[in-house]
CSV table of C-alpha atoms in Angstrom, one decimal:
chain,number,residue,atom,x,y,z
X,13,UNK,CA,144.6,-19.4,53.7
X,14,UNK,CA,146.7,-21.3,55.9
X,15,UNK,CA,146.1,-22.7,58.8
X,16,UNK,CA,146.6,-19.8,60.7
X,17,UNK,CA,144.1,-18.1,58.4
X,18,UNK,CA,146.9,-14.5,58.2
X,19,UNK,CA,148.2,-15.7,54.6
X,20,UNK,CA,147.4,-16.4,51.1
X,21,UNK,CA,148.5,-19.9,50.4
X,22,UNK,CA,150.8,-21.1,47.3
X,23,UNK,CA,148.3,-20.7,45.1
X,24,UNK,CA,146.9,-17.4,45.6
X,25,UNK,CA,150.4,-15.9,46.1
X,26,UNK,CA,151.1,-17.2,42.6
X,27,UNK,CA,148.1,-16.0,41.0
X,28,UNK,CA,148.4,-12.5,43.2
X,29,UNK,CA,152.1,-12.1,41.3
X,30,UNK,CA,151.1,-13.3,37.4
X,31,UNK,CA,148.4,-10.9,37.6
X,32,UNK,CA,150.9,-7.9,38.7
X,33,UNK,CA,153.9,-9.6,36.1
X,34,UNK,CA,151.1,-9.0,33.3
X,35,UNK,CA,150.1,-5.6,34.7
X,36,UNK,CA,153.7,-4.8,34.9
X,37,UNK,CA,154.1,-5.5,31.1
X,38,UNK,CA,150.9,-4.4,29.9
X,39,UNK,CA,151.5,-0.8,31.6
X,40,UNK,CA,155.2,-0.6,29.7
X,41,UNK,CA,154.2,-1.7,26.3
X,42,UNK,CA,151.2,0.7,26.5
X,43,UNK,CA,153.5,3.7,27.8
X,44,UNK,CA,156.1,2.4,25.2
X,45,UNK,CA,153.3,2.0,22.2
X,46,UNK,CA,150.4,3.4,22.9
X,47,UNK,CA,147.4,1.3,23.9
X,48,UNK,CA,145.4,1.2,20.7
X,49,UNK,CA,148.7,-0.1,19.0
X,50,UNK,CA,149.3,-3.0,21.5
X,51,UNK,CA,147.6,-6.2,21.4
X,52,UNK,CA,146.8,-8.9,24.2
X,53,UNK,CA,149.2,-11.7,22.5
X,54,UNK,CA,152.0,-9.1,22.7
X,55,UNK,CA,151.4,-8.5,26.3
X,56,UNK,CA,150.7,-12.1,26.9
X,57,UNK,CA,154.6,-12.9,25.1
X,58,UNK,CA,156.2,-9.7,27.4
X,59,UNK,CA,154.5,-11.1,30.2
X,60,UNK,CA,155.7,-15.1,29.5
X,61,UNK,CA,151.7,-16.4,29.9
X,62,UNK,CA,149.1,-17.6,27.4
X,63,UNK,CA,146.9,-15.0,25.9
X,64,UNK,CA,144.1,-16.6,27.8
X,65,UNK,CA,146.0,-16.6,30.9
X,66,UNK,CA,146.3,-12.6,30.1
X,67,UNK,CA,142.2,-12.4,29.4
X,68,UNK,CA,141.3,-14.5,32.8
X,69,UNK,CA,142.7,-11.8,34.8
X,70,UNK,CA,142.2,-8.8,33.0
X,71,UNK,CA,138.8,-9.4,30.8
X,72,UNK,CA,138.6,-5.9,29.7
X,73,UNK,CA,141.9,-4.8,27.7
X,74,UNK,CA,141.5,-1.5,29.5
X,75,UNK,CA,141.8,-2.7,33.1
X,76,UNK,CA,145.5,-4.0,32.1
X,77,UNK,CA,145.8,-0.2,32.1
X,78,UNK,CA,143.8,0.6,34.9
X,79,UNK,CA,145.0,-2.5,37.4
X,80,UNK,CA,143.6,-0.3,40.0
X,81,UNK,CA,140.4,-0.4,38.8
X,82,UNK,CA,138.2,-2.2,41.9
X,83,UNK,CA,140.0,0.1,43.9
X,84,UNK,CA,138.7,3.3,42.2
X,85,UNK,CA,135.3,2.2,42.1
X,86,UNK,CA,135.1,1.4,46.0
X,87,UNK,CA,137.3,4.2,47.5
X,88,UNK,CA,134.0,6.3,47.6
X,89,UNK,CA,131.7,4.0,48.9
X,90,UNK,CA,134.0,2.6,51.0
X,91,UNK,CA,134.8,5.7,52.8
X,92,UNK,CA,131.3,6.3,53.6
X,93,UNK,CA,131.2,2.8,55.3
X,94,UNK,CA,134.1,3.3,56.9
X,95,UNK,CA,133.0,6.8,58.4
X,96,UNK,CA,133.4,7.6,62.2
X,97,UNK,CA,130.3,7.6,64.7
X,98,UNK,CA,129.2,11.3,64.4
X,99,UNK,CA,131.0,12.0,61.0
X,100,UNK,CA,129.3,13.1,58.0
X,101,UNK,CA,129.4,11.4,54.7
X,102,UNK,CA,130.6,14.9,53.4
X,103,UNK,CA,133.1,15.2,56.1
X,104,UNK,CA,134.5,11.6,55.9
X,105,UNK,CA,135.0,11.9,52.0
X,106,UNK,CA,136.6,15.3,52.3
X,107,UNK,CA,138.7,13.9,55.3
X,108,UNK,CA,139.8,10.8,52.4
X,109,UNK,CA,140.3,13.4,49.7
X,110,UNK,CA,143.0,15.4,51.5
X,111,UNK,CA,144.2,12.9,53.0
X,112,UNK,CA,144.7,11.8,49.6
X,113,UNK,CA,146.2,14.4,48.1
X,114,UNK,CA,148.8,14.3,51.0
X,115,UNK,CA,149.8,11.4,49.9
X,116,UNK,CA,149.6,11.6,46.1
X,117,UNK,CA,147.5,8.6,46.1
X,118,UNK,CA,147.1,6.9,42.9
X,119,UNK,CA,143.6,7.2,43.0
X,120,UNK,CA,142.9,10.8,43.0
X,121,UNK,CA,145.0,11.2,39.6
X,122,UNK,CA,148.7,10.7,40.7
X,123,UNK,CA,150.1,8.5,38.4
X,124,UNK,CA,152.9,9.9,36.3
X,125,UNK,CA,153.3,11.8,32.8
X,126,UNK,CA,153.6,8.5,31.2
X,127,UNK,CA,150.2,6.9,32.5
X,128,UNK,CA,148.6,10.5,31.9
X,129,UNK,CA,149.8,10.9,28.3
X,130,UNK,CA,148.6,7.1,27.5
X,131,UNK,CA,145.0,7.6,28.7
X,132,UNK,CA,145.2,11.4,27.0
X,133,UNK,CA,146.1,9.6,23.8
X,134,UNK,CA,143.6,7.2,23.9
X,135,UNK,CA,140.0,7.6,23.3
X,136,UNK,CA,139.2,4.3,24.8
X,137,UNK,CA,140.9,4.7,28.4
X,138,UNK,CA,139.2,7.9,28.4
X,139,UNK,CA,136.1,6.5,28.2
X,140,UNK,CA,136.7,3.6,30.4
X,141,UNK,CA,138.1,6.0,33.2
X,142,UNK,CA,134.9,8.3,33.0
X,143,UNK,CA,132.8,4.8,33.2
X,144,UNK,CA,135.0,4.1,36.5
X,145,UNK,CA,133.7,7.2,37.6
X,146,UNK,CA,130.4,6.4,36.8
X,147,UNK,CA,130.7,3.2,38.4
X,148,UNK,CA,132.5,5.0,41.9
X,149,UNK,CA,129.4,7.4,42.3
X,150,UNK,CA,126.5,4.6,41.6
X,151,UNK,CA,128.0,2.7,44.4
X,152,UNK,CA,128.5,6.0,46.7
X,153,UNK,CA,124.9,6.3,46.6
X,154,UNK,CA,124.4,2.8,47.2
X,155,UNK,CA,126.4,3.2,50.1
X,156,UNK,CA,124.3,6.6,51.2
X,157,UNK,CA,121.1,5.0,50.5
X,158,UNK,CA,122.4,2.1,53.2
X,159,UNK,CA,124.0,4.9,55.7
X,160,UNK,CA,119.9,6.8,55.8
X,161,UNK,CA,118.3,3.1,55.3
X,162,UNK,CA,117.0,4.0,52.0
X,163,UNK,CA,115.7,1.5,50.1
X,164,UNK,CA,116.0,0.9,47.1
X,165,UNK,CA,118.3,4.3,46.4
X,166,UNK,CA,116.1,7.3,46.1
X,167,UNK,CA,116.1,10.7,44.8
X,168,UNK,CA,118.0,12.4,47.4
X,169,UNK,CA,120.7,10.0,47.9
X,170,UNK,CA,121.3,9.7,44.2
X,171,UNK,CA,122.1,13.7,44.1
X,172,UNK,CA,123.9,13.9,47.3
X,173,UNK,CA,126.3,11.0,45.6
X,174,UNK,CA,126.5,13.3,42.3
X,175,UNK,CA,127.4,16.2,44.1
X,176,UNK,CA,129.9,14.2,46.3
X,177,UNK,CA,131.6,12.5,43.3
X,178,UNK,CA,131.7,15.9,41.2
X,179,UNK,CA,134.1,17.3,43.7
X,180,UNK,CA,136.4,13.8,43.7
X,181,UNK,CA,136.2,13.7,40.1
X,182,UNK,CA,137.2,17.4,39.2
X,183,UNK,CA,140.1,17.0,41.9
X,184,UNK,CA,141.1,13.8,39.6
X,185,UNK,CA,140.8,15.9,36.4
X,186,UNK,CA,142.8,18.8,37.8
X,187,UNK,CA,145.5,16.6,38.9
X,188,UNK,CA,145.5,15.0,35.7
X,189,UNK,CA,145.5,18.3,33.6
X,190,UNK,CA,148.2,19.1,35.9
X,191,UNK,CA,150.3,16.0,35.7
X,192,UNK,CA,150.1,16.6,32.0
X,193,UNK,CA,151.5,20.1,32.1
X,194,UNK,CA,154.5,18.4,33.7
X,195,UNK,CA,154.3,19.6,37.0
X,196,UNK,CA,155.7,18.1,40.2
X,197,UNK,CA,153.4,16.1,42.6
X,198,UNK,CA,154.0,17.8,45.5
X,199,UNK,CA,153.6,21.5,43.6
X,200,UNK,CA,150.1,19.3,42.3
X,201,UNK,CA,148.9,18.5,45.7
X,202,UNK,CA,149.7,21.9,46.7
X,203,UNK,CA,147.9,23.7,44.6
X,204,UNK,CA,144.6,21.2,43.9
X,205,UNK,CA,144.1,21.0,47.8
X,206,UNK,CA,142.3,24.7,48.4
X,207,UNK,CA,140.3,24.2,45.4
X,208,UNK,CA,138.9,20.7,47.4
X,209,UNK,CA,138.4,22.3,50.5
X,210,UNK,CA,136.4,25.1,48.9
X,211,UNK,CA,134.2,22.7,47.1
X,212,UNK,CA,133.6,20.9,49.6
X,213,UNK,CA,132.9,23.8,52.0
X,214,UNK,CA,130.3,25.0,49.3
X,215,UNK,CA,128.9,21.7,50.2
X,216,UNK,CA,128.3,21.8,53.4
X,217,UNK,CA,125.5,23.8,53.8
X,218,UNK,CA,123.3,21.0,51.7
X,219,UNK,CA,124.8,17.7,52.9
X,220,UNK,CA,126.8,18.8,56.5
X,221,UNK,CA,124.5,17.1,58.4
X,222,UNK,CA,123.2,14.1,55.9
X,223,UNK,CA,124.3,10.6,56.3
X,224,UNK,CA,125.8,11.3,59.7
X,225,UNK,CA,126.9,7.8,61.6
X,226,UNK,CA,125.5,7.4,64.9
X,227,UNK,CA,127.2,7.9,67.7
């Protein structure tokens, strides 16, 4: 930071843009190749870094793909943390999720024919997305378990995270599947948004009132 403690310094400004310069290449020789057929070295070269410069950043080949990845995982979580005294843990996520579909965020699926097609094509970003997913809806009941002062994580706030995830997840596959079947994003944001608020309506009589912030 410097001194004013507002900005990166020199050197985490530089390492902020190699790891987008590598993310940048990796995402156009994967969309170009496919990801099974591209190696690190060849993304290292397109990039103009080291192989291990490419592997400090990124260890997992997949997350060159996914360079959203943390992101992903927290969004959940996050948004229960984040929630407004007197606000649900239901109502904040639903509150995120449109709000993300308004804005074709990146996170709920948005990302382009080309990003669709390569993970579609590729048994392993499949499976690393679905562990992602995984991952996002372990910490969202972390997250509930600290919102009712559970702990360790019980039970109930282990199924009141499945249940919450389900609906972010299927709104993810349906934007995909959508994405896929070349259709615009505002047409997909359209016509995914009723489908959210239903689920999530179907919710409320379970979880309306559980995790609520205090006032």
């Amino acid at each position: 930071m410097t001194e004013s403690g507002t900005t990166p310094n020199l050197r985490e400004l530089n390492k902020r843009r190699t790891r987008e310069a590598i993310s940048h290449a990796a995402t156009r020789l994967f969309v170009e190749r496919g990801f099974d057929r591209t190696t690190i070295a060849e993304v290292a070269a397109a990039a103009g870094v080291a192989k291990m410069t490419v592997t400090n950043h990124f260890p997992r080949k997949e997350d060159l793909f996914f360079d959203l990845h943390e992101e992903l995982v927290a969004r959940l979580a996050g948004t229960v943390a984040g929630r407004a005294p007197g606000e649900s843990a239901l109502a904040a996520l639903r509150r995120d999720c449109l709000a993300g579909l308004d804005r074709h965020d990146a996170r709920l699926g948005f990302s382009g024919p080309d990003f669709a097609r390569t993970v579609f094509d590729s048994p392993a970003l499949a499976a690393r997305l679905r562990e992602l997913h995984e991952q996002g809806e372990t910490a969202l009941a972390e997250a509930l378990g600290e919102a009712v002062h559970e702990r360790p994580v019980g039970f109930e706030c282990r199924v009141a995270a499945a249940l919450l995830a389900a609906v972010d997840r299927a709104v993810f596959a349906e934007v995909f599947r959508r994405t896929l079947a070349g259709e615009e994003q505002s047409a997909i944001a359209a016509a995914v948004r009723p489908s959210a608020v239903q689920a999530y309506d179907r919710l409320e009589g379970a979880l309306g009132t559980f995790a609520v912030r205090e006032a």
